[in-house]
mmCIF file of C-alpha atoms and ligand atoms in Angstrom:
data_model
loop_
_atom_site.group_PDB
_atom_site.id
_atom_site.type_symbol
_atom_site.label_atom_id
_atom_site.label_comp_id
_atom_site.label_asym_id
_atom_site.label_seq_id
_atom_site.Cartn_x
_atom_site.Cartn_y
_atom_site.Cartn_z
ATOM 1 C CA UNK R 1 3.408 -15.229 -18.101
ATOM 2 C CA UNK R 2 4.159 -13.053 -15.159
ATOM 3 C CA UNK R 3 7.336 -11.113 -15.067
ATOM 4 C CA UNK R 4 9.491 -11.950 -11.617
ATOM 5 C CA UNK R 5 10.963 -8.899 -10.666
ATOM 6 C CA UNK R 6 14.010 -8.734 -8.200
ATOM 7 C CA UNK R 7 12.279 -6.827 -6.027
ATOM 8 C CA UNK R 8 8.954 -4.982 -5.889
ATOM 9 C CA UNK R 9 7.628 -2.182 -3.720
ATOM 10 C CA UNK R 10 3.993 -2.696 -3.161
ATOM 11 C CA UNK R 11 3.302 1.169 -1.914
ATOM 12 C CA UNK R 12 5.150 3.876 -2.757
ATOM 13 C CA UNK R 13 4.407 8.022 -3.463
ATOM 14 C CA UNK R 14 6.141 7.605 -7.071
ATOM 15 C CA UNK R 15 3.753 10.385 -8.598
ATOM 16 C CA UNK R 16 4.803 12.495 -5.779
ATOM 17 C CA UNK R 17 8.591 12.477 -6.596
ATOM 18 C CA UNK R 18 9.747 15.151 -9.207
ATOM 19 C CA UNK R 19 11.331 13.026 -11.519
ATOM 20 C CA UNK R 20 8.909 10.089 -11.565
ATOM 21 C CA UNK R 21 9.419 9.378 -14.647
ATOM 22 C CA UNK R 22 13.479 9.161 -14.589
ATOM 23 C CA UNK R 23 12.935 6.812 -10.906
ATOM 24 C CA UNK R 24 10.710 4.491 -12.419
ATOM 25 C CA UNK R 25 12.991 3.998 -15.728
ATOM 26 C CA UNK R 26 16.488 3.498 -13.504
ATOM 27 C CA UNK R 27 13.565 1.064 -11.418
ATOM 28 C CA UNK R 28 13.329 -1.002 -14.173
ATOM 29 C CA UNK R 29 16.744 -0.610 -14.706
ATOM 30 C CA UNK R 30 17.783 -2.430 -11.462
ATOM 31 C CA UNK R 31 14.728 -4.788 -12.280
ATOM 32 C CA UNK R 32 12.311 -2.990 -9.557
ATOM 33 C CA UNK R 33 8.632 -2.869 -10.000
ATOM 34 C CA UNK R 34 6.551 -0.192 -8.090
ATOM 35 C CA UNK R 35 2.754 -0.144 -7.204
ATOM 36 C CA UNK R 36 2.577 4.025 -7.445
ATOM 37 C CA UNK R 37 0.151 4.522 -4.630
ATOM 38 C CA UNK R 38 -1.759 8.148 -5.025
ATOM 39 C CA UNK R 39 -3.133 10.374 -2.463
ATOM 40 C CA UNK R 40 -5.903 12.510 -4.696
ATOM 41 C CA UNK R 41 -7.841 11.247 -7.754
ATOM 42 C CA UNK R 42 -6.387 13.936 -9.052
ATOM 43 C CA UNK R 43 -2.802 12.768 -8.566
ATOM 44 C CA UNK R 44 -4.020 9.533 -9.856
ATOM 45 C CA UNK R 45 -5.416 10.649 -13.247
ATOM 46 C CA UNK R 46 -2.119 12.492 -13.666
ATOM 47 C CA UNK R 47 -0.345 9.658 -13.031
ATOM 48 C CA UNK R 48 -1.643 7.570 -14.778
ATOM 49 C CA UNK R 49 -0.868 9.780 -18.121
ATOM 50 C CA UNK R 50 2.540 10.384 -16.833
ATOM 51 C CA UNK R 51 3.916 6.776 -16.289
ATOM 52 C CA UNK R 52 1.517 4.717 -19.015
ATOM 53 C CA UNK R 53 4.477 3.700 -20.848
ATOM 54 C CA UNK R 54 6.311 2.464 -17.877
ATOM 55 C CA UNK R 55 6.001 -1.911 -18.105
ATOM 56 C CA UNK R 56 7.596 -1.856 -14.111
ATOM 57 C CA UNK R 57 4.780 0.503 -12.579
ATOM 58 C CA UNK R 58 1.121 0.670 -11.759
ATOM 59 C CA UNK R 59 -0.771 3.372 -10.639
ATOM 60 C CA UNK R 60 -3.377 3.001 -7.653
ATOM 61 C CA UNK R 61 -6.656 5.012 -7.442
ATOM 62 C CA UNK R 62 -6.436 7.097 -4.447
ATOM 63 C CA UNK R 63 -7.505 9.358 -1.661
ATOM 64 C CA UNK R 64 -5.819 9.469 1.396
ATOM 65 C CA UNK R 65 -7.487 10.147 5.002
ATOM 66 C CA UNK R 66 -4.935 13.406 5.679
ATOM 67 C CA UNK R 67 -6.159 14.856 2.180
ATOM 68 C CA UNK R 68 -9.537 14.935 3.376
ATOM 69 C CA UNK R 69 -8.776 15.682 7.120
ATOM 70 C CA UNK R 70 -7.250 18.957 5.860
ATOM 71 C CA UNK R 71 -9.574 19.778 3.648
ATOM 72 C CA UNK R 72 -7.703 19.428 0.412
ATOM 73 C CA UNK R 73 -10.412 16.980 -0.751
ATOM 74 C CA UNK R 74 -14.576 17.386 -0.451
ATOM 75 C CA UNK R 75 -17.213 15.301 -1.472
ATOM 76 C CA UNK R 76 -16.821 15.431 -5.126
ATOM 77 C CA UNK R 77 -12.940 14.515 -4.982
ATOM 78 C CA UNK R 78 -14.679 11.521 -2.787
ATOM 79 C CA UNK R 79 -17.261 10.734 -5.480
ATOM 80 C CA UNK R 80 -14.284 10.614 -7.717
ATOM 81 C CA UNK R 81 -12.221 8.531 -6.178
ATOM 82 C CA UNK R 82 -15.547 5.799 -6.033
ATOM 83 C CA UNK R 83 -15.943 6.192 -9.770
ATOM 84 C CA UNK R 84 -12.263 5.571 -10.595
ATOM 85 C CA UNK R 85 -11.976 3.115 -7.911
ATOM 86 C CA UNK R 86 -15.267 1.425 -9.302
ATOM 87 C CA UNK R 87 -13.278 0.421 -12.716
ATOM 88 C CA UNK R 88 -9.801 0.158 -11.321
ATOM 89 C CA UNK R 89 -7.747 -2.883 -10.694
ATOM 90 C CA UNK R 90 -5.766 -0.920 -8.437
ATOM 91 C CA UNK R 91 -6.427 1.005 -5.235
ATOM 92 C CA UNK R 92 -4.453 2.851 -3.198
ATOM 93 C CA UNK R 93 -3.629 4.748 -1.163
ATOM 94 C CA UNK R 94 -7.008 5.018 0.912
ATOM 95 C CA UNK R 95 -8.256 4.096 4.600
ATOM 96 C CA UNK R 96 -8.651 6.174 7.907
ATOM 97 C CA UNK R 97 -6.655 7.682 10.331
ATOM 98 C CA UNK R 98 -7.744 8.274 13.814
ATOM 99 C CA UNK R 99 -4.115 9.246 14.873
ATOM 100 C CA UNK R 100 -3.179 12.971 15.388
ATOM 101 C CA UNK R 101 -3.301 13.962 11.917
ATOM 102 C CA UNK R 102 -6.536 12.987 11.384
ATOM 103 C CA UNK R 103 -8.303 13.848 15.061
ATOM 104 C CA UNK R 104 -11.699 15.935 14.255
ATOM 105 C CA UNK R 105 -12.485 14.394 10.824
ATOM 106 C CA UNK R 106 -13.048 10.613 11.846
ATOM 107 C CA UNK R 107 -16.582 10.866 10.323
ATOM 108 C CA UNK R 108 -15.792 12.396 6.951
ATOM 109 C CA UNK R 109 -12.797 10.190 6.667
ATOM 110 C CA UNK R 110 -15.116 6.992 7.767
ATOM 111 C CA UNK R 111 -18.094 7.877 5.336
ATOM 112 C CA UNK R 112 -15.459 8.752 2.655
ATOM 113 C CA UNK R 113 -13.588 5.345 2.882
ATOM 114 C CA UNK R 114 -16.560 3.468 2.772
ATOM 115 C CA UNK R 115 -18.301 5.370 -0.459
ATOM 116 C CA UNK R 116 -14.794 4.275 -2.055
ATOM 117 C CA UNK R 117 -15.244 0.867 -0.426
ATOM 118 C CA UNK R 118 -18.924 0.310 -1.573
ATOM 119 C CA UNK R 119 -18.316 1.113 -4.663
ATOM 120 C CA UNK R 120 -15.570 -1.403 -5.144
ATOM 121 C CA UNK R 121 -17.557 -3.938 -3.782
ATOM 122 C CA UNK R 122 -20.559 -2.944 -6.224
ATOM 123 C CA UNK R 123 -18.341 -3.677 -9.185
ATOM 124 C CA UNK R 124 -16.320 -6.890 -8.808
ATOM 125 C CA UNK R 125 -13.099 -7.255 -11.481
ATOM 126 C CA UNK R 126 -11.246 -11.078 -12.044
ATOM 127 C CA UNK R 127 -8.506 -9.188 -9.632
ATOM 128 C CA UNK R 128 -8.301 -6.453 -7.440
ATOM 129 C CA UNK R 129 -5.521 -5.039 -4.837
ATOM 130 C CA UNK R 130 -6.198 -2.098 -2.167
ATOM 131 C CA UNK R 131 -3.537 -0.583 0.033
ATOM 132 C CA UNK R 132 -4.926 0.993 2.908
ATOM 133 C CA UNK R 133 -3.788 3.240 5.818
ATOM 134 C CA UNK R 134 -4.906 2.305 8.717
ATOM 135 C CA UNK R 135 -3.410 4.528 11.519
ATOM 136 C CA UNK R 136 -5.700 3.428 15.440
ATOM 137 C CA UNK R 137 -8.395 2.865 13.010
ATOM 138 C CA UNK R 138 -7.856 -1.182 12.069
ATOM 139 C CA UNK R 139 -11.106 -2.424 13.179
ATOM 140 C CA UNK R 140 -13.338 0.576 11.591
ATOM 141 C CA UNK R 141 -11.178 -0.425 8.460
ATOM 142 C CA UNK R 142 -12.002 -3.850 9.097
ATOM 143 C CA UNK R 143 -15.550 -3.388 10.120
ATOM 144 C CA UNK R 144 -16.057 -1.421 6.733
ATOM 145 C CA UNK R 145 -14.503 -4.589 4.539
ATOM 146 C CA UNK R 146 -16.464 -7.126 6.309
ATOM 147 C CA UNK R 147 -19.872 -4.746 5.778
ATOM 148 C CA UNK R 148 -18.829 -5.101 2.285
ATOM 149 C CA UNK R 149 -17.813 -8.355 1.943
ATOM 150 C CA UNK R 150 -14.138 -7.550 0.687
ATOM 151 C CA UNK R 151 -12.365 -9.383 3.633
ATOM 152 C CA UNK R 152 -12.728 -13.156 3.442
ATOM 153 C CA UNK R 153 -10.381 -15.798 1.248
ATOM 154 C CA UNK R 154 -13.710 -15.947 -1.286
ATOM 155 C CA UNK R 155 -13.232 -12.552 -3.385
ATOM 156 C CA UNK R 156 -11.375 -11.775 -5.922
ATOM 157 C CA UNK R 157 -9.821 -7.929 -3.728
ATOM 158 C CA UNK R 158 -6.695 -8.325 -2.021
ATOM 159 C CA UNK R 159 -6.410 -5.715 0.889
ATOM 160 C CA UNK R 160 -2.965 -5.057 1.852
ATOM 161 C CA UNK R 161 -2.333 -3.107 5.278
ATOM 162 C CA UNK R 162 0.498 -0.593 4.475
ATOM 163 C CA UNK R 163 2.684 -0.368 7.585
ATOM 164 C CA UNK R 164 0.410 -2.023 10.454
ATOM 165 C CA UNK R 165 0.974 -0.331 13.560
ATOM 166 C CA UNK R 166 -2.585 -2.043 14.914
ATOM 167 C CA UNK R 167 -3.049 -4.159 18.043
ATOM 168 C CA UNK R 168 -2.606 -7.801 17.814
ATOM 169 C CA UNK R 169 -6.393 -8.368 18.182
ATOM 170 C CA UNK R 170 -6.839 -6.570 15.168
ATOM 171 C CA UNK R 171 -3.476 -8.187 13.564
ATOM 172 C CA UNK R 172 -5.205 -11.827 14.053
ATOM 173 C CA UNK R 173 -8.568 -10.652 12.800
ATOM 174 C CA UNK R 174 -6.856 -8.964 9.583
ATOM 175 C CA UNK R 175 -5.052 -12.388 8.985
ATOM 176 C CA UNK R 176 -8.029 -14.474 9.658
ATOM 177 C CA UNK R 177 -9.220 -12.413 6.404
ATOM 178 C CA UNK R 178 -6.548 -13.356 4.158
ATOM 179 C CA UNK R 179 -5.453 -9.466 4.133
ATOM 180 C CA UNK R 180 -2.092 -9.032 3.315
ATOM 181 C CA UNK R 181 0.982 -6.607 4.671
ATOM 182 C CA UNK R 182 3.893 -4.360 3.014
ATOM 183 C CA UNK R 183 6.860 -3.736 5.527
ATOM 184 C CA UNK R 184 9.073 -0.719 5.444
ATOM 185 C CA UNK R 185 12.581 -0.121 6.850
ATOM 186 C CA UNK R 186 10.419 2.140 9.497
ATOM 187 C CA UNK R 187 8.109 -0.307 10.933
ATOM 188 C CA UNK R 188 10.906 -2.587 11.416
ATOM 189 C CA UNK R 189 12.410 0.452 13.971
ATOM 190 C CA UNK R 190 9.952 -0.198 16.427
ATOM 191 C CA UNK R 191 9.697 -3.780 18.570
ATOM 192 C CA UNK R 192 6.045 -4.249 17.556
ATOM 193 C CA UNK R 193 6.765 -4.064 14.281
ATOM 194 C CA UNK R 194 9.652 -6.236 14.236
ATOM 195 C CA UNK R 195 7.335 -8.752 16.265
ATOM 196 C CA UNK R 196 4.557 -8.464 13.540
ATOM 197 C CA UNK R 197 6.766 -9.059 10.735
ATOM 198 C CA UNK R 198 8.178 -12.034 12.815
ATOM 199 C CA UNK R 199 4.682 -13.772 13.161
ATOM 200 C CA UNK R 200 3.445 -13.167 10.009
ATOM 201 C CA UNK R 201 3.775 -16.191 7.339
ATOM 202 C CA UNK R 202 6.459 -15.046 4.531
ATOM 203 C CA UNK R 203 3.379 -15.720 1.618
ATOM 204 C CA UNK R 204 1.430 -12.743 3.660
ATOM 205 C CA UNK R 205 4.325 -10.113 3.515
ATOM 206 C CA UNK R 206 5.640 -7.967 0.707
ATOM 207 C CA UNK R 207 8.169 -4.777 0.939
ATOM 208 C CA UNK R 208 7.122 -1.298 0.309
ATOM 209 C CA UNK R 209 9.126 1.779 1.129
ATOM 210 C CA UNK R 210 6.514 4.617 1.604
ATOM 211 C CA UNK R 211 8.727 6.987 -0.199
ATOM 212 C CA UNK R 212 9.991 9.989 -0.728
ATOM 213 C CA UNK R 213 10.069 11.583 2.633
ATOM 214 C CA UNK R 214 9.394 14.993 1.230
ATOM 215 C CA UNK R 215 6.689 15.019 -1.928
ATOM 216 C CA UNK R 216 7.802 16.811 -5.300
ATOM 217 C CA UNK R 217 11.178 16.739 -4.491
ATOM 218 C CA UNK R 218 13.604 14.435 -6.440
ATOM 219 C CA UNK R 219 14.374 11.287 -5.407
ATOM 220 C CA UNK R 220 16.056 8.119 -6.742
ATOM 221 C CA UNK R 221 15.074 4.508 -7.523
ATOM 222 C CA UNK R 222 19.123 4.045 -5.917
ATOM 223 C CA UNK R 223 17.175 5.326 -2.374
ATOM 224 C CA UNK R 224 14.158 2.825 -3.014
ATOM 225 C CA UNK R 225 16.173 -0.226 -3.740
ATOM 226 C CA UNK R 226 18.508 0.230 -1.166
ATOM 227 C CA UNK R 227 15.169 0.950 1.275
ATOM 228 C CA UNK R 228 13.598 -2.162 -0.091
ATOM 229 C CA UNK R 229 16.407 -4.237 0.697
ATOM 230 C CA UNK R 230 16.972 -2.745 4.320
ATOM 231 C CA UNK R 231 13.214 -3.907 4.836
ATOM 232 C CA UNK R 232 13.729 -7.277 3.641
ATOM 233 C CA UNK R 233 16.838 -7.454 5.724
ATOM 234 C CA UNK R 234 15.246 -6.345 8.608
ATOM 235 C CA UNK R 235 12.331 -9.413 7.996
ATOM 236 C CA UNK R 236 15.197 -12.140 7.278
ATOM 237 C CA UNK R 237 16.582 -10.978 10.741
ATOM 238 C CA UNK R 238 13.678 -11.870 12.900
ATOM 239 C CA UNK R 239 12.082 -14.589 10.697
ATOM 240 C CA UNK R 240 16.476 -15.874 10.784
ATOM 241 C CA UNK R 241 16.352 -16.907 7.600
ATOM 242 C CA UNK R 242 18.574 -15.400 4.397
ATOM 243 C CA UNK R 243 17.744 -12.165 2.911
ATOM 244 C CA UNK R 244 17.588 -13.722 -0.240
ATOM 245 C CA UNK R 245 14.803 -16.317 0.769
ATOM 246 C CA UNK R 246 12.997 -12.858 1.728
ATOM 247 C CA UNK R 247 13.270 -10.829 -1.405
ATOM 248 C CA UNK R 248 12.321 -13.903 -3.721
ATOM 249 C CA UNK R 249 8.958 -14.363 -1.420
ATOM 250 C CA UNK R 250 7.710 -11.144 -1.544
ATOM 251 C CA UNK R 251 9.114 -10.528 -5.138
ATOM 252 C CA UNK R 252 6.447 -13.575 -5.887
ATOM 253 C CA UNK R 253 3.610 -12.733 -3.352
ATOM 254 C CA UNK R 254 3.681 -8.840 -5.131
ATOM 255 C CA UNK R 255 4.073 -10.433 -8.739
ATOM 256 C CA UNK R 256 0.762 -12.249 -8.841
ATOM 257 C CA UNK R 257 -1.007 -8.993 -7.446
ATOM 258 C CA UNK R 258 0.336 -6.683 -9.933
ATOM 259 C CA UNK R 259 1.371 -8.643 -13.123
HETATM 260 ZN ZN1 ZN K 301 1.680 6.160 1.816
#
């Protein structure tokens, strides 16, 4: 029997913070679960030693677009990242960025995400959940599940767009694929976002908090609750419905991803 959790955030740097270990513990504490979404497969395999014990956390496999668009990662760190990914119920964090950060590299970062991609696809699992970046790159992201058959109601991957900022074109074509969306306090800042999260059916939404702001530093699973619960205010204000009607949906929606 799944575990209901009070509140669960479905893509956050946990790995990144230096005292992991200590956040995801007082997590648990305050009845949080976290999906640890990784930037390297390095980070990940770390990771995943680091916070085995903890019941409240998974780790993702991943390999985010600004690791390779500044070089940090190559083509074996890619090849990697496909392996792990290959046997791995959970992905994340990996997709594209055509934004600022990631201007020059948009055909590393594209053959990159799909190697990861195909090779997900060329191993099926009973369940699978991918968070992806997507940052003026939702249709190549899109293009690149559909190629692979990931996006559709009929497969057993769940692709979750971390913090949408895409068009609403690409917003109806993600939805028409049964993907799914984790909302931070910060998307909620801008009147797109707010709109999004307004449209979107409560079963398609769960709450994330992209943190820490700063990697390695310490932070505190104090900061992510009360981050998670800004975000889920934020949704209850546009959707005018109670907060708590918020955190209970996307407490279930995240619960039968992770556990
Ligand atoms: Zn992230």
């Amino acid at each position: 029997m799944a575990r209901p959790y009070r509140l669960i955030d479905m893509h956050c740097h946990l790995d990144r913070m230096a005292n992991a270990r200590e956040v995801a513990r007082d997590a648990a504490a305050r009845d949080i679960a976290i999906f640890d979404t990784t930037v390297t497969p390095t980070d990940a395999r770390k990771a995943a030693e680091l916070l085995d014990g903890e019941p409240n956390v998974h780790v993702g496999v991943g390999l985010h677009p600004w690791w390779i668009a500044d070089g940090t990662c190559g083509d074996a760190d890619v090849a990697r990242a496909a392996e792990l990914a290959s046997r791995s119920a959970f992905v994340g964090e990996v997709g594209l960025d055509f934004g600022r950060r990631g201007a020059g590299t948009e055909k590393h970062q594209l053959a990159a995400f799909e190697q990861i991609i195909a090779a997900i696809a060329a191993n099926p699992l009973p369940r699978r959940v991918i968070s992806i970046h997507a940052v003026q790159s939702a249709t190549a992201v899109l293009d690149i599940l559909e190629r692979h058959g990931l996006a559709g109601a009929n497969t057993n991957t769940t692709c979750i767009f971390h913090w949408f900022t895409g068009t609403s074109e690409e917003l109806a074509r993600a939805r028409r694929h049964g993907c799914r969306f984790s909302i931070n306090e910060h998307m909620l800042k801008t009147k797109r976002g707010r709109e999004y999260a307004r449209q979107l059916p409560l079963e398609h939404l769960l709450l994330e908090t992209d943190a820490p702001p700063g990697l390695d530093a310490p932070y505190s699973a104090e900061a992510l609750e009360r981050s998670l619960i800004t975000a889920a205010e934020g949704i209850a204000r546009v959707k005018d419905i109670p907060v708590q009607d918020v955190m209970a949906a996307t407490s279930k929606n995240a619960g039968k991803l992770l556990f």
